[in-house]
PDB file of C-alpha atoms in Angstrom:
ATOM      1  CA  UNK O   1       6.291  -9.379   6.217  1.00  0.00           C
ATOM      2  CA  UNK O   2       4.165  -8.426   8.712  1.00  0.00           C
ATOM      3  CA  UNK O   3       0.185  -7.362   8.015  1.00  0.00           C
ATOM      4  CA  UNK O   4      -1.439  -3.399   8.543  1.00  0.00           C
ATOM      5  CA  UNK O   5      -4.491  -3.751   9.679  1.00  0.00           C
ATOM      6  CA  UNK O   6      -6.628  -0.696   9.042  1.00  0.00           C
ATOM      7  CA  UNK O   7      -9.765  -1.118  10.523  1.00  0.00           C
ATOM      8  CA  UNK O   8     -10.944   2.601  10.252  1.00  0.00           C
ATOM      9  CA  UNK O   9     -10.300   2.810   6.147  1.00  0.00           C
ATOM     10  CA  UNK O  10     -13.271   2.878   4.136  1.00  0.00           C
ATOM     11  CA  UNK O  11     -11.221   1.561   0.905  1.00  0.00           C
ATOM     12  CA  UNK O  12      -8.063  -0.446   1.861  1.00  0.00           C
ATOM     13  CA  UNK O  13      -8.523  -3.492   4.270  1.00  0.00           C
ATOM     14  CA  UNK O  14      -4.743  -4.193   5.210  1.00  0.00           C
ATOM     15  CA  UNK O  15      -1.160  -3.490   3.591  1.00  0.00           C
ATOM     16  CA  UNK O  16       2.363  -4.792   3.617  1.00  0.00           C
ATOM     17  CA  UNK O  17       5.311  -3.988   2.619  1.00  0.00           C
ATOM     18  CA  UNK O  18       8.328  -6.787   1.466  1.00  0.00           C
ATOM     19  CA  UNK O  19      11.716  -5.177   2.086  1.00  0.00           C
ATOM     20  CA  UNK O  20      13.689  -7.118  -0.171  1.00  0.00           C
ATOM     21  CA  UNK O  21      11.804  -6.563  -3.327  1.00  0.00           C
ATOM     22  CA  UNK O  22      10.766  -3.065  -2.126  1.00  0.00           C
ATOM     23  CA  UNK O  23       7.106  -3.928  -2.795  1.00  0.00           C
ATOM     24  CA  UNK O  24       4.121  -2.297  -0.906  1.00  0.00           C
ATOM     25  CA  UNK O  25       1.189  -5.021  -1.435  1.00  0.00           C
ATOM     26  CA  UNK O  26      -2.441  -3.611  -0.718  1.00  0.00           C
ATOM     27  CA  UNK O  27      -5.893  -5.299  -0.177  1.00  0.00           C
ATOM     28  CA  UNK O  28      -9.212  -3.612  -1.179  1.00  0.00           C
ATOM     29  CA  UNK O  29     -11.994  -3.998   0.462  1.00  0.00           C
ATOM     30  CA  UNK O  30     -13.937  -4.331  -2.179  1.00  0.00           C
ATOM     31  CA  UNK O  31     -11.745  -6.558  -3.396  1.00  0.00           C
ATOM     32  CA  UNK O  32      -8.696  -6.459  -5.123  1.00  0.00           C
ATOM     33  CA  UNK O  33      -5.143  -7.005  -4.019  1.00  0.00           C
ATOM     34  CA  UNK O  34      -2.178  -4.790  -5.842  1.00  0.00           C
ATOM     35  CA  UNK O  35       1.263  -4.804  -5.616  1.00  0.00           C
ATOM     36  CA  UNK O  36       3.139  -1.486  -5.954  1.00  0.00           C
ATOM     37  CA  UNK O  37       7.027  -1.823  -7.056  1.00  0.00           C
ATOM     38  CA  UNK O  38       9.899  -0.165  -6.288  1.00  0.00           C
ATOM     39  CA  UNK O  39       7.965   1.274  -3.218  1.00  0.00           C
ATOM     40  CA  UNK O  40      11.240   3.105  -0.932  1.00  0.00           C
ATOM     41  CA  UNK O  41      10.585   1.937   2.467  1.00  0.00           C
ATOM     42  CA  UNK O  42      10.569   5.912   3.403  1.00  0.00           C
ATOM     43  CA  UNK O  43       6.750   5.602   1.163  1.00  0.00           C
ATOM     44  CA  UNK O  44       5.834   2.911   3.549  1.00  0.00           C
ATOM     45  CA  UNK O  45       6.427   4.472   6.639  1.00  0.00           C
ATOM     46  CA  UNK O  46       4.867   7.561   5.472  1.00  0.00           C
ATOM     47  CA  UNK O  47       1.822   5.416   4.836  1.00  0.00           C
ATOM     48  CA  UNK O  48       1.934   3.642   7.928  1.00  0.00           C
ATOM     49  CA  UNK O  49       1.925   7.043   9.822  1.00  0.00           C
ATOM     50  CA  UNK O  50      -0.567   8.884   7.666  1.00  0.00           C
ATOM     51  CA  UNK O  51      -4.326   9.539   9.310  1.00  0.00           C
ATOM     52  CA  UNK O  52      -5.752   8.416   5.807  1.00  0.00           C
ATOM     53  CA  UNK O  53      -4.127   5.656   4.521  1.00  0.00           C
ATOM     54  CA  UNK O  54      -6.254   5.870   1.075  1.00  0.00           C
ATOM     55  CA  UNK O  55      -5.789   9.721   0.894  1.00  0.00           C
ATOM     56  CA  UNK O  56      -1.796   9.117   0.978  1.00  0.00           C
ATOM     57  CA  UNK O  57      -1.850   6.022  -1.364  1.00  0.00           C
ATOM     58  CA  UNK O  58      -3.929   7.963  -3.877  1.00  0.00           C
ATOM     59  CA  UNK O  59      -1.887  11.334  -3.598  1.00  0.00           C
ATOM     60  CA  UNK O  60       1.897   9.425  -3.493  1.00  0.00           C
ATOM     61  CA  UNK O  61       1.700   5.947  -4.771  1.00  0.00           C
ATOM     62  CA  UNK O  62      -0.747   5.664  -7.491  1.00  0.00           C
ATOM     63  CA  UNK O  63       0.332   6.958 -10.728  1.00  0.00           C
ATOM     64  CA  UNK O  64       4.032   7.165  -9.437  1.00  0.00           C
ATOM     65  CA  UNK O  65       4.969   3.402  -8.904  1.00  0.00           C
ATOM     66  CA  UNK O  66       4.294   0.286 -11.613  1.00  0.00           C
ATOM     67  CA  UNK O  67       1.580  -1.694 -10.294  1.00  0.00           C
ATOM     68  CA  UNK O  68      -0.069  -5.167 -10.533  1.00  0.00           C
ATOM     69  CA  UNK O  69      -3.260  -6.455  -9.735  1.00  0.00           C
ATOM     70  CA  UNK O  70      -3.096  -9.964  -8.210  1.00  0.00           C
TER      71      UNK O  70
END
């Protein structure tokens, strides 16, 4: 699993994503790490591509996949 760096985010620090539980795992930078599940890996790509990163996590992940804070 291999890091994102996203230096230029003013609300997410870094994400993941773990193919073989489909999870997308996201840390804060205020704090905070969450793991998404059931993420498709077509969500992650679209993530990794997107100019915001927070704008497309807020508009296509939350409130559509379970969640966990760590």
């Amino acid at each position: 699993m291999n890091w994102i760096e996203t230096p230029e985010s003013s609300n997410i620090a870094r994400f993941a994503y773990d193919e073989a539980s489909s999870m997308l795992i996201v840390d804060f930078i205020k704090g905070g790490t969450y793991y998404y599940y059931d993420v498709p890996q077509a969500i992650f790509d679209q993530m990794t591509a997107a100019p915001s990163k927070g704008q497309f996590l807020a508009y296509n992940v939350k409130g559509v996949y379970r969640y966990a804070r760590a």
